[in-house]
PDB file of C-alpha atoms in Angstrom:
ATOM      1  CA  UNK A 186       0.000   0.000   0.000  1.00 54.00           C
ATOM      2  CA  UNK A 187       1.133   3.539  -0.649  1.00 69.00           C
ATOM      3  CA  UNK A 188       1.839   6.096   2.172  1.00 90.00           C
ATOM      4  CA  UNK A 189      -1.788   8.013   2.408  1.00 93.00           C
ATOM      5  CA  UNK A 190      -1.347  11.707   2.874  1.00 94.00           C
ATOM      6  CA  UNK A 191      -2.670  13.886   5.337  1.00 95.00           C
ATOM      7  CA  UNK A 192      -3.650  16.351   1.999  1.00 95.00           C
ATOM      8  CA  UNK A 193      -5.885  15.125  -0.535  1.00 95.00           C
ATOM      9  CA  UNK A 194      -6.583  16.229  -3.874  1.00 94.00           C
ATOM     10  CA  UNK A 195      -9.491  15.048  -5.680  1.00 93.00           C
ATOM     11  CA  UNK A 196     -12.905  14.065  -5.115  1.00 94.00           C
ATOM     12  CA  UNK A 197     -14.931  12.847  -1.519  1.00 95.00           C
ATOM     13  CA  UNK A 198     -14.722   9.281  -2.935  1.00 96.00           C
ATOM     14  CA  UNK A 199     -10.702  10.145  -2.777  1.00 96.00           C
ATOM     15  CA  UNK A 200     -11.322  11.070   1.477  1.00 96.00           C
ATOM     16  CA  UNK A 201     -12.909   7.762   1.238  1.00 97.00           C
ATOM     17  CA  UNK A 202     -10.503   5.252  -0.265  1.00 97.00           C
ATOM     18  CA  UNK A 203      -7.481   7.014   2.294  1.00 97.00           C
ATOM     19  CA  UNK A 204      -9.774   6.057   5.517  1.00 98.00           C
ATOM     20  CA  UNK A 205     -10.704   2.888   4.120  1.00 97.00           C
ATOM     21  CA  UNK A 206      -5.793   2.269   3.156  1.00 97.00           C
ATOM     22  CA  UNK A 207      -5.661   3.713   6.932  1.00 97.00           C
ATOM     23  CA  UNK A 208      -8.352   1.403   8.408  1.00 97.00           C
ATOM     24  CA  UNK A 209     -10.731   3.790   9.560  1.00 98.00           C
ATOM     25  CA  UNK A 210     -13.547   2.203   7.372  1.00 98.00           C
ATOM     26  CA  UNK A 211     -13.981  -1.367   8.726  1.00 97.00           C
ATOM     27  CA  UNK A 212     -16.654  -3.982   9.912  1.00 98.00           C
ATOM     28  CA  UNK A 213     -20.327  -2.887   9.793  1.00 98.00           C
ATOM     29  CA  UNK A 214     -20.535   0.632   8.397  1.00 98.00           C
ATOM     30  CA  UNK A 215     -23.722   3.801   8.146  1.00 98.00           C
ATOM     31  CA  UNK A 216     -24.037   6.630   6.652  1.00 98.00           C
ATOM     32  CA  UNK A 217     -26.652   8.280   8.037  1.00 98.00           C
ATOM     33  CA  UNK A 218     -26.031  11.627   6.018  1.00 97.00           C
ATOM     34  CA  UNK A 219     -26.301   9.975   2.611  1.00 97.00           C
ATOM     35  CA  UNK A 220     -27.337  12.323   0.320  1.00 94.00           C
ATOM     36  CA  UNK A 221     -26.822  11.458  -3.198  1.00 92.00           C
ATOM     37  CA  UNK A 222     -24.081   9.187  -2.236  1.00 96.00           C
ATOM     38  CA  UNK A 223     -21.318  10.524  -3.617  1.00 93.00           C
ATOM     39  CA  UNK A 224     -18.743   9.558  -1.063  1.00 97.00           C
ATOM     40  CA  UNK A 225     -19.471   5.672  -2.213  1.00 98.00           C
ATOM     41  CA  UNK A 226     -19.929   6.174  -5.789  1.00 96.00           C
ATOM     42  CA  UNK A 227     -16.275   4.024  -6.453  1.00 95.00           C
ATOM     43  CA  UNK A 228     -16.207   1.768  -3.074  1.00 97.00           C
ATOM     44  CA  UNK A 229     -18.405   0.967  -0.293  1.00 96.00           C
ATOM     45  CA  UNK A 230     -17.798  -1.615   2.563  1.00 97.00           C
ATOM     46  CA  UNK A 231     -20.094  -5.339   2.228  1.00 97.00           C
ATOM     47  CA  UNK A 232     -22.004  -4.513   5.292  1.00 98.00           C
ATOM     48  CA  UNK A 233     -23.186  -1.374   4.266  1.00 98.00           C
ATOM     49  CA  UNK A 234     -26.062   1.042   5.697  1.00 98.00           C
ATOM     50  CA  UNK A 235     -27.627   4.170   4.336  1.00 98.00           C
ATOM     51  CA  UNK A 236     -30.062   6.642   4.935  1.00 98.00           C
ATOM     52  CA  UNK A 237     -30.798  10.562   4.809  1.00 97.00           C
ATOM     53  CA  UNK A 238     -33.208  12.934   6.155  1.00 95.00           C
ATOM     54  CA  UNK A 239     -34.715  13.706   2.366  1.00 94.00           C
ATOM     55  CA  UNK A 240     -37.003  10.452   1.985  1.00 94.00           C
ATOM     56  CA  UNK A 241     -36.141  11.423  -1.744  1.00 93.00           C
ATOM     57  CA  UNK A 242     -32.589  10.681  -1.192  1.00 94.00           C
ATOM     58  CA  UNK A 243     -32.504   7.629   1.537  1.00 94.00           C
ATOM     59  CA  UNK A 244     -32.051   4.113   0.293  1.00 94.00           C
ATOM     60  CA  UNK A 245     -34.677   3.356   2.103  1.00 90.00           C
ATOM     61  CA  UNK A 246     -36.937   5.483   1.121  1.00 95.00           C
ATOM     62  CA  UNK A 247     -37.917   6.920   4.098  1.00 96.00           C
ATOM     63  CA  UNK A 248     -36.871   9.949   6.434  1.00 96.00           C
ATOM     64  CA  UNK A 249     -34.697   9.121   8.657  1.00 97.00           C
ATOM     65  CA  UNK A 250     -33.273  11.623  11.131  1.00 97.00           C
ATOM     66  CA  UNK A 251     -29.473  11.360  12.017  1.00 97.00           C
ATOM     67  CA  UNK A 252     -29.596  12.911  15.154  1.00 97.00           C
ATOM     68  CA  UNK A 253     -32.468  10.494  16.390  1.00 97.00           C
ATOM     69  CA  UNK A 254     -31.583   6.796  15.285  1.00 98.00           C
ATOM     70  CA  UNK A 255     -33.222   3.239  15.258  1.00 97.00           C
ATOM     71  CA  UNK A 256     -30.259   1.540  15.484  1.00 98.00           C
ATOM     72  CA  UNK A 257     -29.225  -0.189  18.840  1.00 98.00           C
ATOM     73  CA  UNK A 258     -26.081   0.759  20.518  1.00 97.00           C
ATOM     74  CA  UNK A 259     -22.709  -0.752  19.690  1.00 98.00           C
ATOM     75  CA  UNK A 260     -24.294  -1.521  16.074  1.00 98.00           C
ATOM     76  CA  UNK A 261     -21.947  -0.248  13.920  1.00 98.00           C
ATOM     77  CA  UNK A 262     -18.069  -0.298  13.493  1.00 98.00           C
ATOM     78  CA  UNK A 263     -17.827   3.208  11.375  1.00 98.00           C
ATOM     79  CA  UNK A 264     -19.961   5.783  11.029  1.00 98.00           C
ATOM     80  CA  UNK A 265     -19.876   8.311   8.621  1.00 98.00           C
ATOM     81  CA  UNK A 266     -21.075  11.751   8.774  1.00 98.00           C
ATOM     82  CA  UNK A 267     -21.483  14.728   6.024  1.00 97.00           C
ATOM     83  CA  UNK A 268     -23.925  17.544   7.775  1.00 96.00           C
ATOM     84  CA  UNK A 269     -24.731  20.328   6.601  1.00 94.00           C
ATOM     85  CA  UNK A 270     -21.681  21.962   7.941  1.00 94.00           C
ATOM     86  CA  UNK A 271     -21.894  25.249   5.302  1.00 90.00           C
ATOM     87  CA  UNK A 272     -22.592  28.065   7.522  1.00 87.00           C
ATOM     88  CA  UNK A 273     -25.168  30.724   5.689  1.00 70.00           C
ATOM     89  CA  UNK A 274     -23.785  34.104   7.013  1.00 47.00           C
ATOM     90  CA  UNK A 275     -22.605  34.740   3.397  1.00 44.00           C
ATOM     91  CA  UNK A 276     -24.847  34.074   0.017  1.00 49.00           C
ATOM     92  CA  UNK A 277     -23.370  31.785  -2.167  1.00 48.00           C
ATOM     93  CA  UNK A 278     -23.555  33.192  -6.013  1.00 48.00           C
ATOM     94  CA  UNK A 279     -25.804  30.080  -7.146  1.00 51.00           C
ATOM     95  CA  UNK A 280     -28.740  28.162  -4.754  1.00 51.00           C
ATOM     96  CA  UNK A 281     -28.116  24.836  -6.581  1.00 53.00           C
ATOM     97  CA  UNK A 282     -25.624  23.893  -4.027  1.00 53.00           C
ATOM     98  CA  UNK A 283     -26.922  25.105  -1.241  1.00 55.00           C
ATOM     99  CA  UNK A 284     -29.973  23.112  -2.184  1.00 59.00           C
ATOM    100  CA  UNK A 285     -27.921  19.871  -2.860  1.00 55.00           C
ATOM    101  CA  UNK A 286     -26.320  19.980   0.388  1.00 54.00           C
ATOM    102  CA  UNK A 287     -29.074  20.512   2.620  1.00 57.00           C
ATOM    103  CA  UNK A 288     -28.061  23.956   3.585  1.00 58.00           C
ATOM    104  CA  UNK A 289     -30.618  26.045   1.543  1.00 61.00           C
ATOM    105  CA  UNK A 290     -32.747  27.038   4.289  1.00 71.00           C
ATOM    106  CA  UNK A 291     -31.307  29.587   6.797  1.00 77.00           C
ATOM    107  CA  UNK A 292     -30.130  28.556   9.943  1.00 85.00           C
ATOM    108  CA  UNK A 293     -28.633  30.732  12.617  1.00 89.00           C
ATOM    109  CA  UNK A 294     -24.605  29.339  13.603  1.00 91.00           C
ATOM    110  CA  UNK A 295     -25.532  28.081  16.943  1.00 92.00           C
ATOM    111  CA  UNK A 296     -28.609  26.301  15.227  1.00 92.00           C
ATOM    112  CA  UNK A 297     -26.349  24.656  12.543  1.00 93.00           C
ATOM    113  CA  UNK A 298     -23.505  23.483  15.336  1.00 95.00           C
ATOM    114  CA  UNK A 299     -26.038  22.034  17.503  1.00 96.00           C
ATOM    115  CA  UNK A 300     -27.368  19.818  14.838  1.00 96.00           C
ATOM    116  CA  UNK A 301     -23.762  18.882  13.866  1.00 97.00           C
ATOM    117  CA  UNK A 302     -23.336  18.056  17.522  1.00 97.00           C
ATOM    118  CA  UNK A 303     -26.327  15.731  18.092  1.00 97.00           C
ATOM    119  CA  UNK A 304     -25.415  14.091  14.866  1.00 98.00           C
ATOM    120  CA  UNK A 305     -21.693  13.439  16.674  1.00 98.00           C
ATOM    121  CA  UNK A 306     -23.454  12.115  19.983  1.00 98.00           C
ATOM    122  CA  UNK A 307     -25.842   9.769  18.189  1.00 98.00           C
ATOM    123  CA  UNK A 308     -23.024   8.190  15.687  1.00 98.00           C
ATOM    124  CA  UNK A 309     -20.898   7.759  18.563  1.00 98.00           C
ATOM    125  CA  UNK A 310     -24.109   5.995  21.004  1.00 98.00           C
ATOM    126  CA  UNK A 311     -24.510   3.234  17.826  1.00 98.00           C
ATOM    127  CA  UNK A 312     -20.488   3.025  17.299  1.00 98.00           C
ATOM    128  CA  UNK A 313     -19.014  -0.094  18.797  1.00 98.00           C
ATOM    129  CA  UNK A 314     -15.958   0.119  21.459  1.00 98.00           C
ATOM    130  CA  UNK A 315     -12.586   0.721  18.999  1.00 98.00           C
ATOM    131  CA  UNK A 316     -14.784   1.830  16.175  1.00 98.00           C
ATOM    132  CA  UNK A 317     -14.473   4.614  14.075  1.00 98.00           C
ATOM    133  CA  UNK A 318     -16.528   8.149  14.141  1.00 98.00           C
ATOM    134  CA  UNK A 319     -15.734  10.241  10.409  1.00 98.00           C
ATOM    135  CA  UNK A 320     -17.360  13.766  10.761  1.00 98.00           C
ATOM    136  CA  UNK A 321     -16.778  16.069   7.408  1.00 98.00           C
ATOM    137  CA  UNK A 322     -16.711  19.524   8.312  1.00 97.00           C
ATOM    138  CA  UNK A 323     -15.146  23.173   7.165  1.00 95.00           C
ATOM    139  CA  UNK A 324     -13.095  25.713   8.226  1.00 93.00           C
ATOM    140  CA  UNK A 325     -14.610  28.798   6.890  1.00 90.00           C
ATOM    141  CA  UNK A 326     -15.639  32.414   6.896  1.00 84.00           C
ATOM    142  CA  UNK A 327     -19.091  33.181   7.595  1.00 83.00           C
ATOM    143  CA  UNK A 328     -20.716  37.092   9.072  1.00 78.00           C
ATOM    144  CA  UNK A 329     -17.106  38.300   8.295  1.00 78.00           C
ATOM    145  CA  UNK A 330     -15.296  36.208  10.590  1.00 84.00           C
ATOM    146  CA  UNK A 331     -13.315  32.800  10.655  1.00 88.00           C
ATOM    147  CA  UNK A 332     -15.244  29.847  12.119  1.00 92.00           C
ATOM    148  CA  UNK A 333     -12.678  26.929  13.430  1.00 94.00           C
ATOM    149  CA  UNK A 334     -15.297  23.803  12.658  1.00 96.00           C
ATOM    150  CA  UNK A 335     -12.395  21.034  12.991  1.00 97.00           C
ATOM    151  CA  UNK A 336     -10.939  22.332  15.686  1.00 96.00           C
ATOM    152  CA  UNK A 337     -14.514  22.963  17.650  1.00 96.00           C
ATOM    153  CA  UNK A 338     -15.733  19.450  16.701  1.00 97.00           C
ATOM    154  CA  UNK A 339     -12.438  17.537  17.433  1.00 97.00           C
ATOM    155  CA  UNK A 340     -12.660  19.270  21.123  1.00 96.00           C
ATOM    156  CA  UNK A 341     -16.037  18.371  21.577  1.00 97.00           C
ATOM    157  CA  UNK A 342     -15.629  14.555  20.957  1.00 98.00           C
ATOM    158  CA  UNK A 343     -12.887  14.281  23.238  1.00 97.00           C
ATOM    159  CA  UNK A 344     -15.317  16.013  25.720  1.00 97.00           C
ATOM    160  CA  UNK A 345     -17.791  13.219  24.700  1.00 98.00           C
ATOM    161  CA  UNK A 346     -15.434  10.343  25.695  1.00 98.00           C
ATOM    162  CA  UNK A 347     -13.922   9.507  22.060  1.00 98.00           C
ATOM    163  CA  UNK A 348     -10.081  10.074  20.800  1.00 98.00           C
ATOM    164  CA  UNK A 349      -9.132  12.738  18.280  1.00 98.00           C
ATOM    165  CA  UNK A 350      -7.704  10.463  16.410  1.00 98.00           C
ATOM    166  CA  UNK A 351      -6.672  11.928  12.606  1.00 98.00           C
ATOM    167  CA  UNK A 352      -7.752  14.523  10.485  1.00 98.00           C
ATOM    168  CA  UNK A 353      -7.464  14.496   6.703  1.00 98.00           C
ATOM    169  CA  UNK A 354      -8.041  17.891   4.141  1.00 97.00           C
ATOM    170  CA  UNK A 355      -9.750  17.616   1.033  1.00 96.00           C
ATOM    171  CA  UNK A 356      -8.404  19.922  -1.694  1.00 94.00           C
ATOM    172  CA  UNK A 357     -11.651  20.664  -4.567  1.00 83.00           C
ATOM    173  CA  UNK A 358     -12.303  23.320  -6.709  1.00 69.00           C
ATOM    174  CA  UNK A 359     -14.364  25.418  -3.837  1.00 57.00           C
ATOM    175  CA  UNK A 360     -16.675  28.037  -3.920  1.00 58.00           C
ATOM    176  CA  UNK A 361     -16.730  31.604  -5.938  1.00 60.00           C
ATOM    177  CA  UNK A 362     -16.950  34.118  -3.319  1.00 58.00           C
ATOM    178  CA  UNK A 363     -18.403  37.377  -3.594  1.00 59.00           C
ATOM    179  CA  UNK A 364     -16.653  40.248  -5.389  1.00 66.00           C
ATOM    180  CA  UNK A 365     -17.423  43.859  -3.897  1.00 65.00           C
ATOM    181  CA  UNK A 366     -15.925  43.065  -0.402  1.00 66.00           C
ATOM    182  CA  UNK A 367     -12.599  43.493   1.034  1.00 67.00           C
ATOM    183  CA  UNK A 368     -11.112  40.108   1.871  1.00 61.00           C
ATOM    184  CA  UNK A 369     -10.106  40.133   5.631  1.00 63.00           C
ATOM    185  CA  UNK A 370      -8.841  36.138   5.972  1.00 61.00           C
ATOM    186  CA  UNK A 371      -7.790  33.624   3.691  1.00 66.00           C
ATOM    187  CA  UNK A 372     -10.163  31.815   1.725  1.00 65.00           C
ATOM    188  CA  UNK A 373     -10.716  28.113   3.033  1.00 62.00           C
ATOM    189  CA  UNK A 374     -13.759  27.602   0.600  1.00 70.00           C
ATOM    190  CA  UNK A 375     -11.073  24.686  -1.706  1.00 77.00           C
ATOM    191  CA  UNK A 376     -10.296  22.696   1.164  1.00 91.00           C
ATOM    192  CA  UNK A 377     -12.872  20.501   3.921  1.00 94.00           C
ATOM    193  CA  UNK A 378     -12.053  18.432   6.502  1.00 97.00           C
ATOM    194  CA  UNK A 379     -12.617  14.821   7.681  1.00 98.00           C
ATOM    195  CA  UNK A 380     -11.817  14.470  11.314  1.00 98.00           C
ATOM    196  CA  UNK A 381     -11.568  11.148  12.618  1.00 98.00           C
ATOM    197  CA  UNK A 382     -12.431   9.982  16.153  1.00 98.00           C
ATOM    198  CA  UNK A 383     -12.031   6.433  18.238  1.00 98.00           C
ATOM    199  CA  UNK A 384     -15.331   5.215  20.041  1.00 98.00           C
ATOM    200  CA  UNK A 385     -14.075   4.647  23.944  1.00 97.00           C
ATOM    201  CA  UNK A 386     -15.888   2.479  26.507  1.00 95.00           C
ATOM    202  CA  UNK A 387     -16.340   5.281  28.582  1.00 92.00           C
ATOM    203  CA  UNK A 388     -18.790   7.580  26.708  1.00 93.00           C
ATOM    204  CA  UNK A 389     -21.000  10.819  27.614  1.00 96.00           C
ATOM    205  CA  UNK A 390     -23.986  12.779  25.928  1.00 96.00           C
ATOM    206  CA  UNK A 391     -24.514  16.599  25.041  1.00 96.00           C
ATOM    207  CA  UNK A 392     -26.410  16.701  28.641  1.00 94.00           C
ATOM    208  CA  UNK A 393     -23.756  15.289  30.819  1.00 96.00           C
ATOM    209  CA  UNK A 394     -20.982  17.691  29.222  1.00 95.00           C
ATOM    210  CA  UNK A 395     -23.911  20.857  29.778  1.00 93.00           C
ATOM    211  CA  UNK A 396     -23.246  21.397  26.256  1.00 93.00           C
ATOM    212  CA  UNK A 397     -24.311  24.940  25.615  1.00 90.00           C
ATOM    213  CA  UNK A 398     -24.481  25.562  21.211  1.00 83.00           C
ATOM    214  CA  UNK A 399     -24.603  29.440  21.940  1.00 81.00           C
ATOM    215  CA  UNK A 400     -21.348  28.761  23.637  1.00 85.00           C
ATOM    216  CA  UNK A 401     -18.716  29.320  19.741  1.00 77.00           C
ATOM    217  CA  UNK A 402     -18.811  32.910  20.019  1.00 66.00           C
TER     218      UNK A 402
END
């Protein structure tokens, strides 16, 4: 196997194959976040579960809401998330996207990291001890200021029991941003991140860490 690099050019499918070389991606795996499926479109694991919140979207056909799951605990040896981690503070130039990704309907900041974060705690209830947690998220500017997702995130599992235990950057073509305003940080619109957590024994939930969303600022 060839060394897997921390920076990855390319395509989600691309973030995929490296977790799968660095055995992240094992055993029993769901996607709860599925979307149109375009993390899986060149590989998916035998034991293989998918859903989304758009019934139109799910496998199954069905809604099914990734911060409330059927699934018993310990079920699963990876989960996988992609939520809608796009902040709305600034307009994108087309809606298309937003659309695609879930994000077209506003949401205030603390609204859209509390969702993230019951997404988190719920993967993590249905992981198995020494299983793997993948959460996609951004660093990005949003209401003219620079909002540290992968950093946030990765301190909130650890205060949720799990280890921080990689993080991986995807390099795409990103976003056109809006002409007409001065530019006061660099632009982190080409590159996501996939941050990588082990599922301990020892495990807590939003209410036993008095988890407070407001509390990003």
């Amino acid at each position: 196997m060839s060394e897997v690099p921390a920076i990855i050019t390319g395509r989600n499918t691309d973030l995929i194959a490296a977790c799968r070389d660095l055995g992240y991606i094992r055993g029993p795996t769901l996607d709860p976040t599925y979307g149109y499926g375009k993390f899986w479109t060149t590989w998916q694991p035998e034991d293989f579960t998918a859903s989304d919140l758009d019934s139109h979207k799910s496998p199954t056909g069905t809604s099914v809401d990734a911060t409330a799951l059927s699934h018993n605990d310990h079920t699963f040896q990876t989960v996988v998330l992609d939520p809608p981690y796009k902040l709305n503070g600034t307009p994108t130039i087309e809606r298309g996207p937003d659309e695609r990704y879930g994000v077209h309907a506003p949401a205030t900041i603390p609204q859209r990291y509390e969702l993230m974060a019951r997404m988190l705690t719920e993967a993590q209830r249905v992981t198995a001890p020494g299983g793997h947690v993948l959460l996609k998220c951004q660093a990005q500017v949003s209401s003219g200021r620079m909002w540290w997702q992968p950093q946030y995130f990765g301190r909130l599992g650890v205060r949720l029991g799990m280890a921080h235990r990689d993080e991986l950057t995807l390099i795409t073509s990103g976003r056109e941003q809006p002409r007409g305003r001065r530019q006061l940080h660099a632009r982190h619109s080409a590159a996501s991140q996939l941050v990588v957590f082990r599922v301990r024994n020892t495990r807590a939930t939003l209410d036993q860490i008095d988890y407070d969303p407001r509390d990003i600022w």
